[in-house]
């Protein structure tokens, strides 16, 4: 009798969960992805659009809503997949609940809709339509972008804005909100770029031609060698982006970066910004003049329109962390009722020095969880994995690697391979947990630059606490250690600490922030420095963890974590169809 009562209780519980709340809604989007000629910085090239737009349409939803995206691939000659960056695809019916009334539930989320070809799904082939369906379980600012080849470089990206339900307010006030996406922009096609990266000698992509603010930039059409018919400075597509504000009002500005290469400084001339959110988590407020933002990060800042309203002001994005030749991105902060097309009367701010690491590190260290919104991390971890960022050679080809292993995706997605026990499709040997930190010199090029490739993945004990320490080292050229933004799929992590030089596994963990660390999904690692993260492996699935610089990921700078896949129910047939991923009858 007790068993039957438990069963009835379970069925009733699951039925109630399946009934949307009064506030929850289904947000349906019908998208077509295709190539079109566009001139976002006045130079015409083929870009990937969603329904004719780049950036793509902004997804707006409330916490608890279900997002449905019916995606048609009209690229003709290319596969596609879209990742919903910052969306956990995980538990949607109760925090950390594994057992309901004595029964283990085998459905915790939608990991197959994370949108990574080769990891969570087979790619969407030309002409096919694929339906993504997932719940946005947390408020905040998130992103979406292509996760196949170099397609993100070509404009396939957009923003996700998740608001609180009605009657629930944020811990800060403002009059209105706006959003903005920052990107860098190349004129070479991704086919040319990929060919150079995969060639001997190595053909680096170089610095981008422009920085775009909300999809608009301004390339100098008088540049020698530029065909006049390809570049038109009067094209309205590349007119500066204008953000119009009302004098005296306070605005919440959601800012996301989806650069392919660059770290950026973002500034609004004459206006301070108060940082209040990072990657969907509430931040203990702090004021900045320049906001440093890395690829894959999102911030919300408060800006008060409190300057002289008789003129307009510059919005500026600038490359930092690289000695770049790319001109600053410019947009206009327009005070109503000024003419929005009128350029400010001043010279745009020059921004911080590209190689000044201290203010960037200071911002990272200042980003703490807001009082009243702190989720304390576990005091100890069950496992520590140290990831050394290196640039290497493999059979003469230049690659990016982790612990001297450059990552390759197999033809069969990992989620399917693990669930269906297809052990032959990827390397079953565990990848290294660290490197020879006692003898490795992080400040000079590697004495032995050669590395290996692998398809092996980290298998994490379900519900364990994992520490990841990312260590930066010198690349192949002397005096070159790059800034790497690392992004974890399927989770937020606590940022436990940052440091300069080589991580000391005995001393540095004693300095970790156990009081108010911020929860994020993307974090920077500064040159010749380290960053420590902690997360709970409590989201059944297979999850990518990688450098968010598109070219570094393309060349192997990433790892994959598997946790609790056996807890998942039957995988949907729509994600099958490549490699050995055959739909079971």
XYZ file of C-alpha atoms in Angstrom:
585
model
C 0.000 0.000 0.000
C 2.865 2.365 0.815
C 4.397 1.763 -2.624
C 1.117 2.609 -4.391
C 0.728 5.778 -2.297
C 4.260 6.861 -3.226
C 3.493 6.206 -6.883
C 0.296 8.281 -6.772
C 2.168 11.072 -4.972
C 4.917 11.013 -7.593
C 2.470 11.086 -10.513
C 0.526 13.947 -8.945
C 3.763 15.863 -8.324
C 4.958 15.408 -11.905
C 1.511 16.383 -13.244
C 1.543 19.612 -11.258
C 5.020 20.357 -12.538
C 3.847 19.860 -16.124
C 1.144 22.511 -15.699
C 2.626 25.950 -16.437
C 2.253 28.531 -13.700
C 0.151 31.615 -14.333
C 3.283 33.606 -15.089
C 5.128 31.045 -17.235
C 4.678 31.152 -20.983
C 5.919 29.449 -24.121
C 7.938 31.820 -26.294
C 7.972 30.534 -29.859
C 10.518 31.625 -32.460
C 10.695 30.584 -36.101
C 14.181 31.227 -37.489
C 15.819 30.760 -40.857
C 19.609 30.830 -40.960
C 21.120 31.837 -44.285
C 23.966 33.745 -45.961
C 23.331 37.284 -47.124
C 25.477 40.181 -48.293
C 25.718 42.790 -45.537
C 27.900 45.821 -44.810
C 27.964 46.130 -40.997
C 31.166 48.213 -41.089
C 30.580 49.644 -44.613
C 32.563 46.782 -46.240
C 30.338 44.287 -48.027
C 30.783 40.582 -47.291
C 28.765 37.415 -46.857
C 27.433 37.072 -43.327
C 25.170 34.563 -41.613
C 21.807 36.040 -40.663
C 18.764 34.941 -38.714
C 15.633 36.099 -40.530
C 17.802 38.654 -42.320
C 19.362 40.059 -39.133
C 22.805 40.129 -37.571
C 22.937 40.328 -34.610
C 19.982 37.969 -34.558
C 16.643 38.669 -32.846
C 16.819 39.248 -29.091
C 15.010 36.557 -27.121
C 12.971 38.166 -24.347
C 11.401 36.001 -21.656
C 10.493 35.779 -17.996
C 12.009 33.380 -15.514
C 10.331 29.993 -15.880
C 9.273 30.492 -19.493
C 9.846 27.832 -22.124
C 11.748 28.899 -25.234
C 10.999 27.082 -28.478
C 13.181 27.863 -31.485
C 12.340 26.175 -34.772
C 15.551 26.589 -36.741
C 15.760 26.013 -40.488
C 19.256 25.666 -41.914
C 19.326 27.423 -45.291
C 23.128 27.710 -45.494
C 23.033 25.291 -48.483
C 26.567 23.931 -48.008
C 27.136 24.074 -44.234
C 25.843 22.363 -41.135
C 24.860 24.477 -38.148
C 24.189 24.297 -34.392
C 23.322 27.050 -31.901
C 24.422 27.155 -28.268
C 22.301 28.932 -25.647
C 25.129 30.485 -23.698
C 24.477 30.690 -19.933
C 21.326 28.555 -20.043
C 21.908 25.468 -17.882
C 19.608 23.101 -19.805
C 19.347 21.374 -16.464
C 17.002 20.801 -13.592
C 13.721 22.586 -14.331
C 11.387 21.276 -11.666
C 13.065 21.765 -8.295
C 16.424 22.749 -6.913
C 18.872 19.835 -6.728
C 15.999 17.330 -6.474
C 17.029 13.786 -7.334
C 14.402 11.724 -5.544
C 10.659 12.415 -5.376
C 8.691 10.476 -2.759
C 11.224 7.674 -2.747
C 11.477 7.356 -6.542
C 14.512 8.493 -8.526
C 13.471 10.735 -11.385
C 15.318 10.029 -14.670
C 14.554 13.363 -16.312
C 16.384 16.395 -14.987
C 16.672 18.705 -17.953
C 17.404 19.123 -21.658
C 21.179 18.631 -22.054
C 20.682 17.564 -25.671
C 19.556 21.129 -26.502
C 22.787 22.779 -25.316
C 23.538 23.193 -29.002
C 27.102 21.962 -29.498
C 27.694 19.830 -32.568
C 29.842 16.857 -31.621
C 29.129 17.179 -27.905
C 25.351 17.251 -27.366
C 23.869 16.773 -30.834
C 24.533 15.991 -34.449
C 24.724 19.175 -36.515
C 21.706 20.416 -38.436
C 22.358 19.626 -42.091
C 21.465 22.008 -44.944
C 17.749 22.107 -45.649
C 16.763 20.528 -42.341
C 14.758 22.067 -39.526
C 15.591 21.398 -35.875
C 13.541 22.384 -32.827
C 15.255 23.562 -29.648
C 13.075 23.611 -26.542
C 14.279 24.590 -23.083
C 13.326 26.451 -19.916
C 15.003 29.698 -18.863
C 15.105 29.005 -15.147
C 16.999 32.097 -13.970
C 16.720 35.818 -14.618
C 19.695 37.550 -16.176
C 21.519 38.461 -19.360
C 22.632 35.624 -21.613
C 23.699 35.007 -25.207
C 23.246 32.609 -28.084
C 25.665 31.864 -30.895
C 26.758 29.305 -33.465
C 28.750 26.371 -32.123
C 29.915 24.814 -35.360
C 33.238 25.607 -37.020
C 33.891 29.364 -37.142
C 30.314 30.430 -37.838
C 30.133 32.742 -34.840
C 32.784 34.877 -36.574
C 30.347 35.365 -39.453
C 27.560 36.977 -37.448
C 25.451 34.099 -36.132
C 24.724 35.332 -32.608
C 22.312 37.300 -30.433
C 21.162 38.071 -26.892
C 18.800 36.448 -24.388
C 17.153 38.676 -21.765
C 15.361 36.929 -18.919
C 13.384 39.143 -16.543
C 11.958 38.399 -13.126
C 8.306 37.329 -12.841
C 5.696 40.035 -12.180
C 5.750 41.266 -8.617
C 9.396 40.382 -8.065
C 11.883 43.234 -8.199
C 15.628 43.510 -8.578
C 17.772 44.859 -5.720
C 18.343 48.128 -7.616
C 16.124 50.637 -9.362
C 16.119 52.154 -12.840
C 13.692 53.819 -15.224
C 14.272 51.796 -18.384
C 16.605 49.201 -19.838
C 18.570 48.748 -23.038
C 20.934 46.114 -24.411
C 24.023 46.077 -26.547
C 26.280 43.403 -28.105
C 29.985 44.031 -28.702
C 31.871 42.123 -31.395
C 34.958 42.255 -33.545
C 34.684 41.897 -37.307
C 36.809 40.345 -40.059
C 36.558 40.862 -43.798
C 38.105 37.516 -44.752
C 35.652 34.661 -45.034
C 35.748 31.960 -42.385
C 36.760 29.505 -45.126
C 39.918 31.545 -45.776
C 40.574 31.886 -42.069
C 40.137 28.179 -41.361
C 42.393 27.228 -44.273
C 45.190 29.434 -42.926
C 44.840 28.123 -39.382
C 45.057 24.522 -40.598
C 48.008 25.043 -42.945
C 51.793 24.748 -42.869
C 53.112 27.389 -42.584
C 50.557 28.625 -40.064
C 48.342 31.401 -41.428
C 47.149 33.471 -38.479
C 43.920 35.455 -38.952
C 45.525 38.692 -37.740
C 43.702 41.521 -36.021
C 40.073 42.240 -36.936
C 39.304 45.070 -39.334
C 36.615 46.633 -37.124
C 34.865 46.600 -33.775
C 31.071 46.544 -33.988
C 28.668 47.996 -31.428
C 25.217 46.450 -31.799
C 26.218 45.202 -35.245
C 27.477 48.531 -36.580
C 30.990 49.817 -37.226
C 32.927 52.062 -39.550
C 35.783 50.778 -41.687
C 37.880 53.346 -43.550
C 36.852 52.832 -47.170
C 39.876 54.881 -48.280
C 42.224 52.144 -47.085
C 44.642 51.283 -49.932
C 43.683 48.157 -51.838
C 39.976 48.282 -50.973
C 37.685 48.001 -53.987
C 35.362 51.003 -54.131
C 32.388 48.851 -55.089
C 32.810 46.776 -51.903
C 33.023 49.657 -49.442
C 30.533 52.501 -49.142
C 30.925 54.860 -46.194
C 27.437 56.303 -46.790
C 25.675 52.938 -46.549
C 22.995 53.270 -43.830
C 23.815 49.716 -42.656
C 27.007 51.070 -41.101
C 25.662 54.317 -39.686
C 26.661 54.534 -36.004
C 24.459 52.793 -33.485
C 22.512 55.381 -31.457
C 21.347 54.851 -27.895
C 18.795 57.544 -27.029
C 18.212 58.488 -23.383
C 16.041 60.965 -21.535
C 17.897 63.488 -19.334
C 17.800 62.638 -15.647
C 16.682 59.031 -16.051
C 18.640 55.950 -14.921
C 19.097 53.073 -17.343
C 19.968 49.430 -16.912
C 22.256 48.542 -19.781
C 22.745 44.866 -20.553
C 26.119 44.368 -22.264
C 27.320 41.164 -23.906
C 30.569 40.391 -25.710
C 30.810 37.825 -28.483
C 34.157 38.787 -29.921
C 36.062 36.143 -31.837
C 39.480 37.238 -30.551
C 39.546 40.462 -28.590
C 39.112 41.490 -24.973
C 37.475 44.912 -24.800
C 37.175 48.050 -22.742
C 33.714 49.630 -22.933
C 33.152 53.291 -22.055
C 30.474 55.975 -22.354
C 32.110 59.370 -22.512
C 31.572 61.427 -19.350
C 29.429 58.798 -17.610
C 30.268 56.358 -14.843
C 28.741 52.885 -14.778
C 27.664 50.935 -11.717
C 28.100 47.185 -12.224
C 25.108 45.252 -10.807
C 25.042 41.924 -12.653
C 27.574 39.543 -14.178
C 26.593 36.442 -16.171
C 23.147 36.475 -14.573
C 24.329 36.865 -10.964
C 23.741 39.940 -8.807
C 26.983 41.792 -8.061
C 27.849 43.853 -5.003
C 27.691 47.215 -6.831
C 30.903 48.962 -7.814
C 31.572 51.923 -10.088
C 33.764 51.873 -13.195
C 34.654 54.307 -15.937
C 35.849 51.538 -18.265
C 34.176 48.146 -18.160
C 36.513 45.326 -19.157
C 34.594 42.554 -20.863
C 35.805 39.304 -22.382
C 34.250 37.099 -25.051
C 31.302 35.199 -23.613
C 30.747 37.519 -20.653
C 27.646 39.588 -19.925
C 27.222 42.491 -17.515
C 24.411 44.769 -16.485
C 25.355 48.291 -15.472
C 23.362 51.278 -14.286
C 23.941 54.571 -16.085
C 22.366 57.860 -15.122
C 21.797 60.366 -17.916
C 23.157 63.189 -15.742
C 25.459 65.083 -18.095
C 24.726 68.247 -20.070
C 21.798 67.281 -22.319
C 22.665 69.843 -24.983
C 25.074 67.489 -26.761
C 25.674 63.836 -27.571
C 28.452 61.633 -26.167
C 30.648 58.876 -27.535
C 30.213 55.194 -26.782
C 33.584 53.501 -27.262
C 34.843 49.922 -27.403
C 38.593 49.393 -27.476
C 40.854 46.358 -27.757
C 42.827 45.513 -24.625
C 45.203 42.622 -23.862
C 46.539 42.721 -27.462
C 48.690 45.282 -29.235
C 46.024 45.594 -31.896
C 45.819 47.771 -34.988
C 42.019 47.628 -34.937
C 40.433 51.086 -34.579
C 38.055 51.680 -31.697
C 34.372 50.947 -32.152
C 32.188 54.072 -31.919
C 28.505 54.657 -31.241
C 26.468 57.634 -30.028
C 24.903 58.203 -26.611
C 22.101 60.539 -27.626
C 20.300 62.875 -25.242
C 16.714 63.394 -26.339
C 15.679 65.619 -28.117
C 19.071 66.171 -29.779
C 19.544 65.073 -33.367
C 20.566 61.408 -32.961
C 22.810 61.474 -36.024
C 24.867 64.404 -34.763
C 28.353 63.294 -33.768
C 29.611 64.477 -30.383
C 31.761 67.625 -30.589
C 34.693 65.958 -28.816
C 37.459 63.563 -29.707
C 36.423 60.052 -28.568
C 38.089 58.835 -25.340
C 41.274 56.898 -26.056
C 40.613 54.314 -23.334
C 43.109 52.420 -21.156
C 46.493 51.155 -22.290
C 46.185 47.786 -24.008
C 48.878 46.158 -21.862
C 47.851 47.495 -18.447
C 46.810 44.319 -16.655
C 46.293 45.825 -13.185
C 42.887 47.516 -13.754
C 41.591 44.392 -15.483
C 42.650 42.206 -12.592
C 41.227 44.745 -10.131
C 37.799 44.592 -11.804
C 37.819 40.803 -11.666
C 38.719 40.843 -7.984
C 36.025 43.467 -7.270
C 33.278 41.312 -8.776
C 31.674 39.708 -5.698
C 28.213 38.328 -5.007
C 25.765 40.923 -3.736
C 24.858 40.851 -0.049
C 21.560 39.042 0.333
C 22.199 37.059 -2.874
C 25.225 35.049 -1.807
C 25.266 31.322 -2.493
C 28.181 30.012 -0.401
C 30.405 27.473 -2.144
C 31.203 24.106 -0.594
C 34.148 24.572 1.768
C 36.163 21.806 0.128
C 36.308 20.088 -3.210
C 36.363 16.398 -4.023
C 38.654 16.754 -7.014
C 41.155 19.254 -8.367
C 41.923 19.542 -12.084
C 44.691 21.895 -13.204
C 44.527 23.032 -16.837
C 47.699 24.504 -18.349
C 47.017 26.740 -21.363
C 49.691 26.109 -23.979
C 50.338 26.718 -27.655
C 51.986 23.762 -29.318
C 53.028 22.028 -32.509
C 51.563 18.743 -33.735
C 53.240 17.280 -36.812
C 54.242 20.806 -37.788
C 50.753 22.282 -37.355
C 50.143 24.999 -34.773
C 47.557 24.096 -32.155
C 46.244 25.345 -28.818
C 46.304 22.780 -26.057
C 45.459 21.993 -22.439
C 48.148 20.164 -20.475
C 49.911 19.659 -23.830
C 46.889 17.830 -25.240
C 44.950 19.408 -28.104
C 41.275 18.475 -28.118
C 39.493 16.978 -31.111
C 35.759 16.358 -31.379
C 34.738 12.877 -32.576
C 32.218 12.258 -35.352
C 29.703 10.875 -32.863
C 28.451 13.335 -30.209
C 29.667 12.497 -26.714
C 26.220 12.618 -25.132
C 24.996 9.905 -27.470
C 28.220 7.891 -27.238
C 28.182 7.834 -23.429
C 24.447 7.149 -23.089
C 24.443 4.409 -25.742
C 27.765 2.952 -24.521
C 29.536 3.484 -27.856
C 32.952 3.150 -26.261
C 34.810 2.842 -29.548
C 33.993 6.312 -30.867
C 36.296 8.265 -28.531
C 39.406 7.675 -26.447
C 38.444 6.020 -23.160
C 41.723 6.882 -21.404
C 41.345 9.697 -18.839
C 42.990 13.013 -19.743
C 45.673 14.387 -17.394
C 44.559 16.026 -14.139
C 47.441 18.488 -14.321
C 50.950 19.061 -15.578
C 54.491 18.975 -14.229
C 54.085 22.238 -12.325
C 57.381 21.865 -10.466
C 59.523 21.917 -13.583
C 57.421 23.649 -16.249
C 58.547 27.218 -16.956
C 55.398 29.273 -17.614
C 57.389 32.422 -18.440
C 59.203 31.127 -21.534
C 58.300 29.240 -24.704
C 58.099 25.500 -24.120
C 61.407 23.697 -24.470
C 59.520 20.916 -26.221
C 56.657 22.497 -28.178
C 55.256 19.196 -29.411
C 51.883 18.019 -28.152
C 49.389 15.275 -28.862
C 45.713 15.219 -29.826
C 42.966 13.357 -28.016
C 39.204 12.836 -27.869
C 39.246 11.726 -24.206
C 36.939 13.385 -21.657
C 36.825 13.966 -17.904
C 34.316 11.714 -16.149
C 33.119 13.416 -12.975
C 31.434 11.733 -10.051
C 27.862 12.937 -9.985
C 27.108 15.610 -7.375
C 30.785 15.942 -6.486
C 32.485 19.309 -6.018
C 35.187 20.013 -8.567
C 37.933 22.632 -8.504
C 39.391 23.811 -11.806
C 42.607 25.822 -11.814
C 43.414 27.411 -15.177
C 47.077 28.284 -15.509
C 48.351 30.614 -18.225
C 51.798 30.133 -19.704
C 53.925 31.515 -22.513
C 52.810 30.752 -26.060
C 55.257 29.704 -28.792
C 56.638 33.222 -29.399
C 58.792 34.720 -26.632
C 57.172 37.213 -24.225
C 53.671 36.229 -25.299
C 51.060 35.054 -22.816
C 47.515 35.708 -23.934
C 44.350 36.498 -22.004
C 41.943 33.571 -22.213
C 38.216 33.728 -21.329
C 36.996 30.271 -20.307
C 33.322 29.284 -20.539
C 31.602 26.314 -18.865
C 28.441 24.874 -20.390
C 25.607 23.594 -18.222
C 26.761 25.243 -14.981
C 27.690 28.348 -13.113
C 30.899 28.181 -11.118
C 32.165 30.069 -8.105
C 35.207 32.202 -8.909
C 37.415 31.269 -5.972
C 40.439 33.410 -6.740
C 42.956 34.928 -9.115
C 46.719 35.125 -8.935
C 49.872 36.145 -10.722
C 52.587 33.722 -11.734
C 52.505 29.992 -11.141
C 49.700 28.521 -9.038
C 50.897 26.945 -5.787
C 48.641 24.003 -5.043
C 49.618 24.020 -1.354
C 49.446 27.738 -0.548
C 47.033 29.442 -2.962
C 43.865 27.475 -2.045
C 44.203 28.886 1.471
C 43.481 32.324 -0.041
C 40.256 31.272 -1.786
C 37.177 33.431 -1.265
C 34.706 31.273 0.673
C 32.614 34.250 1.815
C 31.083 35.966 -1.215
C 32.459 34.587 -4.499
C 30.512 35.475 -7.606
C 28.795 32.775 -9.655
C 29.638 33.077 -13.361
C 29.762 30.957 -16.501
C 32.723 32.719 -18.169
C 35.906 34.004 -16.561
C 39.197 35.493 -17.711
C 42.697 34.205 -17.076
C 45.291 36.947 -17.313
C 48.793 36.638 -18.862
C 51.193 34.530 -16.758
C 48.451 34.164 -14.150
C 45.885 31.707 -12.863
C 42.183 31.594 -12.045
C 40.503 29.066 -9.733
C 36.886 27.897 -10.097
C 34.613 25.560 -8.127
C 31.391 23.921 -9.294
C 29.082 21.075 -8.416
C 28.807 18.328 -11.003
C 25.050 18.022 -10.461
C 23.647 18.514 -13.968
C 23.388 15.184 -15.836
C 24.885 15.530 -19.283
C 28.067 16.120 -21.229
C 29.396 19.670 -21.063
C 32.042 21.621 -22.951
C 34.567 23.769 -21.057
C 36.706 25.835 -23.381
C 38.437 29.074 -24.233
C 35.840 31.388 -25.760
C 38.279 32.865 -28.270
C 36.883 31.263 -31.398
C 40.230 30.542 -33.011
C 41.717 28.996 -29.873
C 38.738 26.649 -29.525
C 38.934 25.807 -33.225
C 42.545 24.753 -32.683
C 41.869 22.508 -29.703
C 41.720 24.613 -26.520
C 38.973 22.880 -24.615
C 37.916 19.870 -22.561
C 34.662 17.977 -21.986
C 33.089 16.923 -18.672
C 30.638 14.017 -18.312
C 28.459 13.676 -15.238
C 25.432 11.533 -14.417
C 24.463 10.646 -17.987
C 23.018 7.328 -16.780
C 20.353 9.347 -14.941
C 18.960 10.650 -18.221
C 15.960 9.085 -19.905
C 15.825 8.198 -23.579
C 17.555 10.720 -25.801
C 15.399 12.476 -28.414
C 15.823 11.079 -31.948
C 16.303 14.584 -33.406
C 19.886 14.801 -32.068
C 20.996 11.583 -33.829
C 22.090 10.978 -37.409
C 25.881 11.432 -37.631
C 28.860 9.153 -37.080
C 27.687 6.065 -35.214
C 24.756 7.941 -33.658
C 21.938 5.879 -35.108
C 18.411 6.258 -33.740
C 17.491 3.154 -31.767
C 14.243 1.490 -32.835
